[in-house]
Amino acid sequence: MGLYDRDYLREDDYAPGVFPGGPRSMTTNLIIVNVAVFLVDYLFSHDDPLFGERVGPLTEWCALQGNLLSHPWNVWQLLTYGFLHDLNNIRHILFNMIGLYFFGREVEAIYGRREYLLLYMLLLVGSGLVWLVGERTFAHTGLPLIGASGAVMGMTMMFVLHYPHRMILIFGILPMPAWVAGTLFIVMDLAGALGVGQGGNVAYLAHLGGVGLAFLYWRSKWRLSSWIPDRMPRLRLRRPSLRVHRPVDEHSQQQRVDELLAKISSQGEASLTREERRVLEEASRRYQKRRQQ
């Protein structure tokens, strides 16, 4: 996986990475999660007597199995497999995280944290589905799928599509334009998928799935965040109507009653309004209540 030419690499040009000051980028958060999952899986791993390799419990439970189409209740494996890596080959997680760090940060700077995270998840699911179809159709390896390679290749292609003429260093040595490196990656994955020069248990179809989905996303100008509401709708509960008790000002109340009694004396009871009658009735009830006490 190639690294950037440091002549144009400036930290203030994109989202913050792993350095003091400022919030962590989503790319850095993803790397932390991947490394943490790897360490936990390794810590509780055991030797598999059948294959003579270390196997972790998270890999056993969360890897993408080739029988998912007939076991759809394990659909969550389409996400969890992307956070697992080969415990017997440190290069697996090392190259994936290096590629995600250098290419992913540039993509995140373009699309923002939320859209970038949704795109990363989409690439994981999409590349996993492509591998799954190939596994069931013609590959039949019987091995589960683990690793973030499909999503990382998708992010790499997003970088290439946005910055085709930037110079990158392949393996930190060979400089070439991003579009040339991207073409080389695709050719290598196509050759591997066709069985030409294939070596190791590499999921070439997952790589190609990530690349194809990234191109479709870029070409169609999708915005995944627009499909998801910013806030979940709140359940509006009708509040019961409550009467607020206000202490009665006895002095002003008595003064009001005296005024109404004077009005009755001078103009008669028929001159009272409905509101004035209510005031007198309430005053009478209070008087009766005090007498009973």
PDB file of C-alpha atoms in Angstrom:
ATOM      1  CA  MET A   1       0.000   0.000   0.000  1.00  0.00           C
ATOM      2  CA  GLY A   2       1.396   3.388  -0.964  1.00  0.00           C
ATOM      3  CA  LEU A   3       2.120   6.375   1.225  1.00  0.00           C
ATOM      4  CA  TYR A   4       1.830  10.050   0.434  1.00  0.00           C
ATOM      5  CA  ASP A   5       4.649  12.153  -0.968  1.00  0.00           C
ATOM      6  CA  ARG A   6       5.415  14.314   2.076  1.00  0.00           C
ATOM      7  CA  ASP A   7       6.053  17.429  -0.095  1.00  0.00           C
ATOM      8  CA  TYR A   8       2.330  18.158  -0.166  1.00  0.00           C
ATOM      9  CA  LEU A   9       1.296  16.474   3.075  1.00  0.00           C
ATOM     10  CA  ARG A  10       0.167  19.214   5.476  1.00  0.00           C
ATOM     11  CA  GLU A  11      -1.774  18.416   8.636  1.00  0.00           C
ATOM     12  CA  ASP A  12      -3.990  21.506   8.384  1.00  0.00           C
ATOM     13  CA  ASP A  13      -5.310  20.458   4.986  1.00  0.00           C
ATOM     14  CA  TYR A  14      -7.579  17.716   6.300  1.00  0.00           C
ATOM     15  CA  ALA A  15      -9.204  16.235   9.374  1.00  0.00           C
ATOM     16  CA  PRO A  16      -7.029  15.840  12.486  1.00  0.00           C
ATOM     17  CA  GLY A  17      -5.167  12.581  12.819  1.00  0.00           C
ATOM     18  CA  VAL A  18      -3.127  10.962  15.558  1.00  0.00           C
ATOM     19  CA  PHE A  19      -1.330  13.959  17.000  1.00  0.00           C
ATOM     20  CA  PRO A  20      -1.762  16.194  20.043  1.00  0.00           C
ATOM     21  CA  GLY A  21      -4.408  18.892  19.874  1.00  0.00           C
ATOM     22  CA  GLY A  22      -7.831  18.882  18.296  1.00  0.00           C
ATOM     23  CA  PRO A  23     -10.427  16.131  18.216  1.00  0.00           C
ATOM     24  CA  ARG A  24      -9.637  12.728  16.777  1.00  0.00           C
ATOM     25  CA  SER A  25     -10.713  12.146  13.218  1.00  0.00           C
ATOM     26  CA  MET A  26     -13.162   9.369  12.379  1.00  0.00           C
ATOM     27  CA  THR A  27     -10.303   7.648  10.562  1.00  0.00           C
ATOM     28  CA  THR A  28      -8.306   7.547  13.775  1.00  0.00           C
ATOM     29  CA  ASN A  29     -11.324   6.244  15.686  1.00  0.00           C
ATOM     30  CA  LEU A  30     -11.732   3.414  13.183  1.00  0.00           C
ATOM     31  CA  ILE A  31      -8.058   2.511  13.503  1.00  0.00           C
ATOM     32  CA  ILE A  32      -8.328   2.458  17.290  1.00  0.00           C
ATOM     33  CA  VAL A  33     -11.356   0.149  17.144  1.00  0.00           C
ATOM     34  CA  ASN A  34      -9.631  -2.210  14.688  1.00  0.00           C
ATOM     35  CA  VAL A  35      -6.468  -2.410  16.781  1.00  0.00           C
ATOM     36  CA  ALA A  36      -8.441  -2.871  20.014  1.00  0.00           C
ATOM     37  CA  VAL A  37     -10.482  -5.711  18.494  1.00  0.00           C
ATOM     38  CA  PHE A  38      -7.278  -7.326  17.228  1.00  0.00           C
ATOM     39  CA  LEU A  39      -5.632  -7.181  20.658  1.00  0.00           C
ATOM     40  CA  VAL A  40      -8.689  -8.545  22.491  1.00  0.00           C
ATOM     41  CA  ASP A  41      -9.071 -11.340  19.954  1.00  0.00           C
ATOM     42  CA  TYR A  42      -5.381 -12.233  20.286  1.00  0.00           C
ATOM     43  CA  LEU A  43      -5.449 -12.073  24.080  1.00  0.00           C
ATOM     44  CA  PHE A  44      -8.174 -14.729  24.274  1.00  0.00           C
ATOM     45  CA  SER A  45      -7.057 -16.766  21.261  1.00  0.00           C
ATOM     46  CA  HIS A  46      -6.080 -20.423  21.265  1.00  0.00           C
ATOM     47  CA  ASP A  47      -4.208 -22.810  18.991  1.00  0.00           C
ATOM     48  CA  ASP A  48      -6.415 -24.570  16.476  1.00  0.00           C
ATOM     49  CA  PRO A  49      -5.251 -28.219  16.380  1.00  0.00           C
ATOM     50  CA  LEU A  50      -6.715 -28.704  12.893  1.00  0.00           C
ATOM     51  CA  PHE A  51      -4.928 -25.860  11.123  1.00  0.00           C
ATOM     52  CA  GLY A  52      -2.071 -25.233  13.575  1.00  0.00           C
ATOM     53  CA  GLU A  53      -2.881 -21.511  13.775  1.00  0.00           C
ATOM     54  CA  ARG A  54      -4.087 -19.144  16.442  1.00  0.00           C
ATOM     55  CA  VAL A  55      -7.828 -18.520  16.381  1.00  0.00           C
ATOM     56  CA  GLY A  56      -9.611 -15.885  18.450  1.00  0.00           C
ATOM     57  CA  PRO A  57     -13.140 -16.076  19.844  1.00  0.00           C
ATOM     58  CA  LEU A  58     -14.183 -12.874  18.080  1.00  0.00           C
ATOM     59  CA  THR A  59     -13.043 -14.327  14.767  1.00  0.00           C
ATOM     60  CA  GLU A  60     -14.983 -17.516  15.427  1.00  0.00           C
ATOM     61  CA  TRP A  61     -18.162 -15.632  16.264  1.00  0.00           C
ATOM     62  CA  CYS A  62     -18.038 -12.566  14.017  1.00  0.00           C
ATOM     63  CA  ALA A  63     -16.250 -13.546  10.763  1.00  0.00           C
ATOM     64  CA  LEU A  64     -18.349 -13.540   7.587  1.00  0.00           C
ATOM     65  CA  GLN A  65     -19.262 -17.123   6.829  1.00  0.00           C
ATOM     66  CA  GLY A  66     -19.908 -18.363   3.306  1.00  0.00           C
ATOM     67  CA  ASN A  67     -23.268 -19.809   4.357  1.00  0.00           C
ATOM     68  CA  LEU A  68     -24.786 -16.422   5.221  1.00  0.00           C
ATOM     69  CA  LEU A  69     -27.298 -16.593   2.363  1.00  0.00           C
ATOM     70  CA  SER A  70     -28.782 -19.727   3.909  1.00  0.00           C
ATOM     71  CA  HIS A  71     -28.371 -18.342   7.449  1.00  0.00           C
ATOM     72  CA  PRO A  72     -29.722 -14.773   7.078  1.00  0.00           C
ATOM     73  CA  TRP A  73     -30.101 -14.359  10.858  1.00  0.00           C
ATOM     74  CA  ASN A  74     -26.300 -13.841  10.934  1.00  0.00           C
ATOM     75  CA  VAL A  75     -26.557 -10.730   8.734  1.00  0.00           C
ATOM     76  CA  TRP A  76     -24.607  -8.701  11.333  1.00  0.00           C
ATOM     77  CA  GLN A  77     -21.490 -10.531  10.118  1.00  0.00           C
ATOM     78  CA  LEU A  78     -21.506  -8.214   7.087  1.00  0.00           C
ATOM     79  CA  LEU A  79     -20.200  -5.488   9.407  1.00  0.00           C
ATOM     80  CA  THR A  80     -18.318  -7.320  12.135  1.00  0.00           C
ATOM     81  CA  TYR A  81     -15.994  -9.198   9.777  1.00  0.00           C
ATOM     82  CA  GLY A  82     -14.407  -5.897   8.736  1.00  0.00           C
ATOM     83  CA  PHE A  83     -13.011  -5.266  12.215  1.00  0.00           C
ATOM     84  CA  LEU A  84     -11.242  -8.631  12.448  1.00  0.00           C
ATOM     85  CA  HIS A  85      -7.773  -9.475  11.128  1.00  0.00           C
ATOM     86  CA  ASP A  86      -5.499 -12.482  10.790  1.00  0.00           C
ATOM     87  CA  LEU A  87      -3.859 -13.176  14.159  1.00  0.00           C
ATOM     88  CA  ASN A  88      -1.082 -15.155  12.449  1.00  0.00           C
ATOM     89  CA  ASN A  89      -0.029 -12.388  10.052  1.00  0.00           C
ATOM     90  CA  ILE A  90       0.600  -8.953  11.554  1.00  0.00           C
ATOM     91  CA  ARG A  91       0.963  -7.496   8.047  1.00  0.00           C
ATOM     92  CA  HIS A  92      -2.750  -7.989   7.477  1.00  0.00           C
ATOM     93  CA  ILE A  93      -3.850  -5.367   9.993  1.00  0.00           C
ATOM     94  CA  LEU A  94      -0.678  -3.277   9.580  1.00  0.00           C
ATOM     95  CA  PHE A  95      -1.107  -2.631   5.835  1.00  0.00           C
ATOM     96  CA  ASN A  96      -4.846  -2.101   6.167  1.00  0.00           C
ATOM     97  CA  MET A  97      -4.464   0.498   8.908  1.00  0.00           C
ATOM     98  CA  ILE A  98      -1.610   2.284   7.119  1.00  0.00           C
ATOM     99  CA  GLY A  99      -3.711   2.505   3.961  1.00  0.00           C
ATOM    100  CA  LEU A 100      -6.759   3.683   5.905  1.00  0.00           C
ATOM    101  CA  TYR A 101      -4.740   6.318   7.742  1.00  0.00           C
ATOM    102  CA  PHE A 102      -3.108   7.916   4.719  1.00  0.00           C
ATOM    103  CA  PHE A 103      -5.945   7.632   2.198  1.00  0.00           C
ATOM    104  CA  GLY A 104      -8.932   7.686   4.525  1.00  0.00           C
ATOM    105  CA  ARG A 105      -8.051  11.014   6.148  1.00  0.00           C
ATOM    106  CA  GLU A 106      -8.125  12.765   2.776  1.00  0.00           C
ATOM    107  CA  VAL A 107     -11.514  11.290   1.951  1.00  0.00           C
ATOM    108  CA  GLU A 108     -12.857  12.239   5.386  1.00  0.00           C
ATOM    109  CA  ALA A 109     -11.701  15.829   4.857  1.00  0.00           C
ATOM    110  CA  ILE A 110     -13.862  15.979   1.713  1.00  0.00           C
ATOM    111  CA  TYR A 111     -17.042  14.368   3.025  1.00  0.00           C
ATOM    112  CA  GLY A 112     -16.979  15.013   6.764  1.00  0.00           C
ATOM    113  CA  ARG A 113     -17.033  12.619   9.709  1.00  0.00           C
ATOM    114  CA  ARG A 114     -20.633  11.417   9.436  1.00  0.00           C
ATOM    115  CA  GLU A 115     -20.745  10.801   5.702  1.00  0.00           C
ATOM    116  CA  TYR A 116     -17.284   9.225   5.824  1.00  0.00           C
ATOM    117  CA  LEU A 117     -18.342   6.748   8.515  1.00  0.00           C
ATOM    118  CA  LEU A 118     -21.496   5.810   6.599  1.00  0.00           C
ATOM    119  CA  LEU A 119     -19.445   5.330   3.435  1.00  0.00           C
ATOM    120  CA  TYR A 120     -16.965   3.120   5.300  1.00  0.00           C
ATOM    121  CA  MET A 121     -19.803   0.929   6.587  1.00  0.00           C
ATOM    122  CA  LEU A 122     -21.333   0.759   3.110  1.00  0.00           C
ATOM    123  CA  LEU A 123     -18.007  -0.355   1.655  1.00  0.00           C
ATOM    124  CA  LEU A 124     -17.699  -3.075   4.289  1.00  0.00           C
ATOM    125  CA  VAL A 125     -21.178  -4.416   3.564  1.00  0.00           C
ATOM    126  CA  GLY A 126     -20.831  -4.089  -0.212  1.00  0.00           C
ATOM    127  CA  SER A 127     -17.441  -5.761  -0.490  1.00  0.00           C
ATOM    128  CA  GLY A 128     -18.639  -8.526   1.851  1.00  0.00           C
ATOM    129  CA  LEU A 129     -21.671  -9.178  -0.357  1.00  0.00           C
ATOM    130  CA  VAL A 130     -19.538  -9.356  -3.505  1.00  0.00           C
ATOM    131  CA  TRP A 131     -17.217 -11.863  -1.826  1.00  0.00           C
ATOM    132  CA  LEU A 132     -20.209 -13.835  -0.568  1.00  0.00           C
ATOM    133  CA  VAL A 133     -21.718 -14.173  -4.056  1.00  0.00           C
ATOM    134  CA  GLY A 134     -18.360 -15.237  -5.480  1.00  0.00           C
ATOM    135  CA  GLU A 135     -17.829 -17.732  -2.675  1.00  0.00           C
ATOM    136  CA  ARG A 136     -21.213 -19.362  -3.234  1.00  0.00           C
ATOM    137  CA  THR A 137     -21.022 -19.214  -7.041  1.00  0.00           C
ATOM    138  CA  PHE A 138     -17.553 -20.445  -8.012  1.00  0.00           C
ATOM    139  CA  ALA A 139     -14.849 -20.009  -5.348  1.00  0.00           C
ATOM    140  CA  HIS A 140     -16.036 -22.521  -2.711  1.00  0.00           C
ATOM    141  CA  THR A 141     -12.982 -22.053  -0.493  1.00  0.00           C
ATOM    142  CA  GLY A 142     -14.923 -22.856   2.664  1.00  0.00           C
ATOM    143  CA  LEU A 143     -12.986 -20.169   4.536  1.00  0.00           C
ATOM    144  CA  PRO A 144     -14.633 -17.220   6.305  1.00  0.00           C
ATOM    145  CA  LEU A 145     -13.883 -13.611   5.379  1.00  0.00           C
ATOM    146  CA  ILE A 146     -12.142 -11.214   7.778  1.00  0.00           C
ATOM    147  CA  GLY A 147     -10.391  -7.878   7.359  1.00  0.00           C
ATOM    148  CA  ALA A 148     -11.008  -4.266   6.364  1.00  0.00           C
ATOM    149  CA  SER A 149      -9.287  -4.663   2.985  1.00  0.00           C
ATOM    150  CA  GLY A 150     -12.458  -4.195   0.920  1.00  0.00           C
ATOM    151  CA  ALA A 151     -13.341  -0.917   2.656  1.00  0.00           C
ATOM    152  CA  VAL A 152      -9.710   0.273   2.600  1.00  0.00           C
ATOM    153  CA  MET A 153      -9.449  -0.407  -1.134  1.00  0.00           C
ATOM    154  CA  GLY A 154     -12.686   1.489  -1.598  1.00  0.00           C
ATOM    155  CA  MET A 155     -11.271   4.480   0.291  1.00  0.00           C
ATOM    156  CA  THR A 156      -8.077   4.233  -1.718  1.00  0.00           C
ATOM    157  CA  MET A 157     -10.100   4.442  -4.937  1.00  0.00           C
ATOM    158  CA  MET A 158     -12.046   7.405  -3.557  1.00  0.00           C
ATOM    159  CA  PHE A 159      -8.722   9.159  -3.051  1.00  0.00           C
ATOM    160  CA  VAL A 160      -7.622   8.247  -6.586  1.00  0.00           C
ATOM    161  CA  LEU A 161     -10.888   9.526  -8.076  1.00  0.00           C
ATOM    162  CA  HIS A 162     -10.570  12.874  -6.285  1.00  0.00           C
ATOM    163  CA  TYR A 163      -6.796  13.330  -6.682  1.00  0.00           C
ATOM    164  CA  PRO A 164      -5.783  11.312  -9.766  1.00  0.00           C
ATOM    165  CA  HIS A 165      -2.576  13.272 -10.408  1.00  0.00           C
ATOM    166  CA  ARG A 166      -1.156  13.355  -6.904  1.00  0.00           C
ATOM    167  CA  MET A 167       2.137  11.545  -6.541  1.00  0.00           C
ATOM    168  CA  ILE A 168       2.217   8.655  -4.080  1.00  0.00           C
ATOM    169  CA  LEU A 169       4.976   6.270  -3.098  1.00  0.00           C
ATOM    170  CA  ILE A 170       4.296   2.583  -3.666  1.00  0.00           C
ATOM    171  CA  PHE A 171       5.778   0.644  -0.738  1.00  0.00           C
ATOM    172  CA  GLY A 172       7.333   3.971   0.288  1.00  0.00           C
ATOM    173  CA  ILE A 173       9.841   3.741  -2.566  1.00  0.00           C
ATOM    174  CA  LEU A 174       8.383   3.983  -6.066  1.00  0.00           C
ATOM    175  CA  PRO A 175       6.689   7.340  -6.905  1.00  0.00           C
ATOM    176  CA  MET A 176       3.786   7.378  -9.360  1.00  0.00           C
ATOM    177  CA  PRO A 177       0.555   9.301  -9.987  1.00  0.00           C
ATOM    178  CA  ALA A 178      -2.425   8.104  -7.977  1.00  0.00           C
ATOM    179  CA  TRP A 179      -4.360   7.045 -11.080  1.00  0.00           C
ATOM    180  CA  VAL A 180      -1.491   4.769 -12.164  1.00  0.00           C
ATOM    181  CA  ALA A 181      -1.278   3.202  -8.714  1.00  0.00           C
ATOM    182  CA  GLY A 182      -5.053   2.734  -8.658  1.00  0.00           C
ATOM    183  CA  THR A 183      -4.993   1.023 -12.036  1.00  0.00           C
ATOM    184  CA  LEU A 184      -2.176  -1.232 -10.842  1.00  0.00           C
ATOM    185  CA  PHE A 185      -4.131  -2.227  -7.740  1.00  0.00           C
ATOM    186  CA  ILE A 186      -7.188  -3.124  -9.828  1.00  0.00           C
ATOM    187  CA  VAL A 187      -5.151  -5.174 -12.301  1.00  0.00           C
ATOM    188  CA  MET A 188      -3.492  -7.090  -9.477  1.00  0.00           C
ATOM    189  CA  ASP A 189      -6.839  -7.853  -7.851  1.00  0.00           C
ATOM    190  CA  LEU A 190      -8.365  -8.918 -11.165  1.00  0.00           C
ATOM    191  CA  ALA A 191      -5.448 -11.241 -11.785  1.00  0.00           C
ATOM    192  CA  GLY A 192      -5.745 -12.685  -8.300  1.00  0.00           C
ATOM    193  CA  ALA A 193      -9.487 -13.209  -8.682  1.00  0.00           C
ATOM    194  CA  LEU A 194      -8.875 -15.082 -11.949  1.00  0.00           C
ATOM    195  CA  GLY A 195      -6.246 -17.273 -10.302  1.00  0.00           C
ATOM    196  CA  VAL A 196      -3.248 -15.690 -12.060  1.00  0.00           C
ATOM    197  CA  GLY A 197      -0.287 -15.466  -9.692  1.00  0.00           C
ATOM    198  CA  GLN A 198      -2.583 -16.036  -6.731  1.00  0.00           C
ATOM    199  CA  GLY A 199      -0.876 -16.448  -3.402  1.00  0.00           C
ATOM    200  CA  GLY A 200      -2.209 -16.751   0.099  1.00  0.00           C
ATOM    201  CA  ASN A 201      -5.779 -16.477   1.307  1.00  0.00           C
ATOM    202  CA  VAL A 202      -6.460 -13.047  -0.169  1.00  0.00           C
ATOM    203  CA  ALA A 203     -10.106 -12.010  -0.782  1.00  0.00           C
ATOM    204  CA  TYR A 204      -9.555 -10.360  -4.168  1.00  0.00           C
ATOM    205  CA  LEU A 205     -13.290 -10.266  -4.844  1.00  0.00           C
ATOM    206  CA  ALA A 206     -13.832  -8.220  -1.686  1.00  0.00           C
ATOM    207  CA  HIS A 207     -11.177  -5.754  -2.906  1.00  0.00           C
ATOM    208  CA  LEU A 208     -12.892  -5.452  -6.272  1.00  0.00           C
ATOM    209  CA  GLY A 209     -16.271  -5.070  -4.589  1.00  0.00           C
ATOM    210  CA  GLY A 210     -14.979  -2.153  -2.526  1.00  0.00           C
ATOM    211  CA  VAL A 211     -13.442  -0.502  -5.594  1.00  0.00           C
ATOM    212  CA  GLY A 212     -16.607  -0.934  -7.666  1.00  0.00           C
ATOM    213  CA  LEU A 213     -18.886   0.401  -4.952  1.00  0.00           C
ATOM    214  CA  ALA A 214     -16.606   3.399  -4.342  1.00  0.00           C
ATOM    215  CA  PHE A 215     -16.725   4.254  -8.052  1.00  0.00           C
ATOM    216  CA  LEU A 216     -20.530   3.946  -8.071  1.00  0.00           C
ATOM    217  CA  TYR A 217     -20.795   6.180  -5.006  1.00  0.00           C
ATOM    218  CA  TRP A 218     -18.504   8.802  -6.555  1.00  0.00           C
ATOM    219  CA  ARG A 219     -20.150   8.708  -9.971  1.00  0.00           C
ATOM    220  CA  SER A 220     -23.723   8.821  -8.642  1.00  0.00           C
ATOM    221  CA  LYS A 221     -22.880  11.610  -6.158  1.00  0.00           C
ATOM    222  CA  TRP A 222     -24.681   9.811  -3.350  1.00  0.00           C
ATOM    223  CA  ARG A 223     -24.930  11.415   0.080  1.00  0.00           C
ATOM    224  CA  LEU A 224     -25.705   8.685   2.561  1.00  0.00           C
ATOM    225  CA  SER A 225     -26.242  11.127   5.429  1.00  0.00           C
ATOM    226  CA  SER A 226     -29.219  12.632   3.581  1.00  0.00           C
ATOM    227  CA  TRP A 227     -30.965   9.248   3.804  1.00  0.00           C
ATOM    228  CA  ILE A 228     -30.751   9.207   7.594  1.00  0.00           C
ATOM    229  CA  PRO A 229     -32.490  11.834   9.755  1.00  0.00           C
ATOM    230  CA  ASP A 230     -30.193  13.930  11.942  1.00  0.00           C
ATOM    231  CA  ARG A 231     -32.396  13.277  14.944  1.00  0.00           C
ATOM    232  CA  MET A 232     -34.826  10.517  15.690  1.00  0.00           C
ATOM    233  CA  PRO A 233     -38.432  11.765  15.862  1.00  0.00           C
ATOM    234  CA  ARG A 234     -39.522  12.360  19.401  1.00  0.00           C
ATOM    235  CA  LEU A 235     -42.691  10.861  20.765  1.00  0.00           C
ATOM    236  CA  ARG A 236     -44.914  13.758  21.695  1.00  0.00           C
ATOM    237  CA  LEU A 237     -47.012  13.037  24.758  1.00  0.00           C
ATOM    238  CA  ARG A 238     -49.978  15.211  25.482  1.00  0.00           C
ATOM    239  CA  ARG A 239     -49.518  16.817  28.838  1.00  0.00           C
ATOM    240  CA  PRO A 240     -52.458  16.610  31.199  1.00  0.00           C
ATOM    241  CA  SER A 241     -54.015  19.967  31.969  1.00  0.00           C
ATOM    242  CA  LEU A 242     -53.288  20.947  35.549  1.00  0.00           C
ATOM    243  CA  ARG A 243     -54.717  23.694  37.634  1.00  0.00           C
ATOM    244  CA  VAL A 244     -52.127  25.754  39.386  1.00  0.00           C
ATOM    245  CA  HIS A 245     -53.035  26.660  42.927  1.00  0.00           C
ATOM    246  CA  ARG A 246     -52.347  30.253  43.708  1.00  0.00           C
ATOM    247  CA  PRO A 247     -52.567  31.438  47.296  1.00  0.00           C
ATOM    248  CA  VAL A 248     -55.514  33.768  47.845  1.00  0.00           C
ATOM    249  CA  ASP A 249     -54.742  37.329  48.899  1.00  0.00           C
ATOM    250  CA  GLU A 250     -57.279  37.590  51.749  1.00  0.00           C
ATOM    251  CA  HIS A 251     -57.099  41.366  52.015  1.00  0.00           C
ATOM    252  CA  SER A 252     -57.713  42.102  48.342  1.00  0.00           C
ATOM    253  CA  GLN A 253     -60.361  39.375  48.177  1.00  0.00           C
ATOM    254  CA  GLN A 254     -62.276  40.896  51.111  1.00  0.00           C
ATOM    255  CA  GLN A 255     -61.993  44.327  49.553  1.00  0.00           C
ATOM    256  CA  ARG A 256     -63.488  42.967  46.334  1.00  0.00           C
ATOM    257  CA  VAL A 257     -66.370  41.351  48.224  1.00  0.00           C
ATOM    258  CA  ASP A 258     -67.111  44.613  50.046  1.00  0.00           C
ATOM    259  CA  GLU A 259     -67.271  46.443  46.721  1.00  0.00           C
ATOM    260  CA  LEU A 260     -69.733  43.902  45.306  1.00  0.00           C
ATOM    261  CA  LEU A 261     -71.933  44.054  48.418  1.00  0.00           C
ATOM    262  CA  ALA A 262     -71.999  47.837  48.121  1.00  0.00           C
ATOM    263  CA  LYS A 263     -73.021  47.484  44.473  1.00  0.00           C
ATOM    264  CA  ILE A 264     -75.898  45.171  45.445  1.00  0.00           C
ATOM    265  CA  SER A 265     -77.002  47.673  48.087  1.00  0.00           C
ATOM    266  CA  SER A 266     -77.060  50.561  45.638  1.00  0.00           C
ATOM    267  CA  GLN A 267     -78.080  48.886  42.330  1.00  0.00           C
ATOM    268  CA  GLY A 268     -79.617  45.579  43.311  1.00  0.00           C
ATOM    269  CA  GLU A 269     -78.524  41.964  42.862  1.00  0.00           C
ATOM    270  CA  ALA A 270     -79.581  41.940  39.178  1.00  0.00           C
ATOM    271  CA  SER A 271     -76.784  44.385  38.405  1.00  0.00           C
ATOM    272  CA  LEU A 272     -74.111  41.752  39.101  1.00  0.00           C
ATOM    273  CA  THR A 273     -72.269  40.148  36.182  1.00  0.00           C
ATOM    274  CA  ARG A 274     -71.595  36.409  35.967  1.00  0.00           C
ATOM    275  CA  GLU A 275     -67.992  36.899  37.040  1.00  0.00           C
ATOM    276  CA  GLU A 276     -69.045  39.024  40.020  1.00  0.00           C
ATOM    277  CA  ARG A 277     -71.525  36.355  41.115  1.00  0.00           C
ATOM    278  CA  ARG A 278     -68.760  33.739  40.921  1.00  0.00           C
ATOM    279  CA  VAL A 279     -66.525  35.863  43.153  1.00  0.00           C
ATOM    280  CA  LEU A 280     -69.239  36.119  45.782  1.00  0.00           C
ATOM    281  CA  GLU A 281     -69.994  32.395  45.617  1.00  0.00           C
ATOM    282  CA  GLU A 282     -66.327  31.489  46.161  1.00  0.00           C
ATOM    283  CA  ALA A 283     -66.115  33.944  49.067  1.00  0.00           C
ATOM    284  CA  SER A 284     -69.204  32.358  50.594  1.00  0.00           C
ATOM    285  CA  ARG A 285     -67.725  28.854  50.325  1.00  0.00           C
ATOM    286  CA  ARG A 286     -64.513  29.945  51.990  1.00  0.00           C
ATOM    287  CA  TYR A 287     -66.502  31.562  54.793  1.00  0.00           C
ATOM    288  CA  GLN A 288     -68.545  28.382  55.308  1.00  0.00           C
ATOM    289  CA  LYS A 289     -65.387  26.256  55.325  1.00  0.00           C
ATOM    290  CA  ARG A 290     -63.741  28.417  57.994  1.00  0.00           C
ATOM    291  CA  ARG A 291     -66.821  28.161  60.187  1.00  0.00           C
ATOM    292  CA  GLN A 292     -66.797  24.368  59.966  1.00  0.00           C
ATOM    293  CA  GLN A 293     -63.188  24.261  61.067  1.00  0.00           C
TER     294      GLN A 293
END
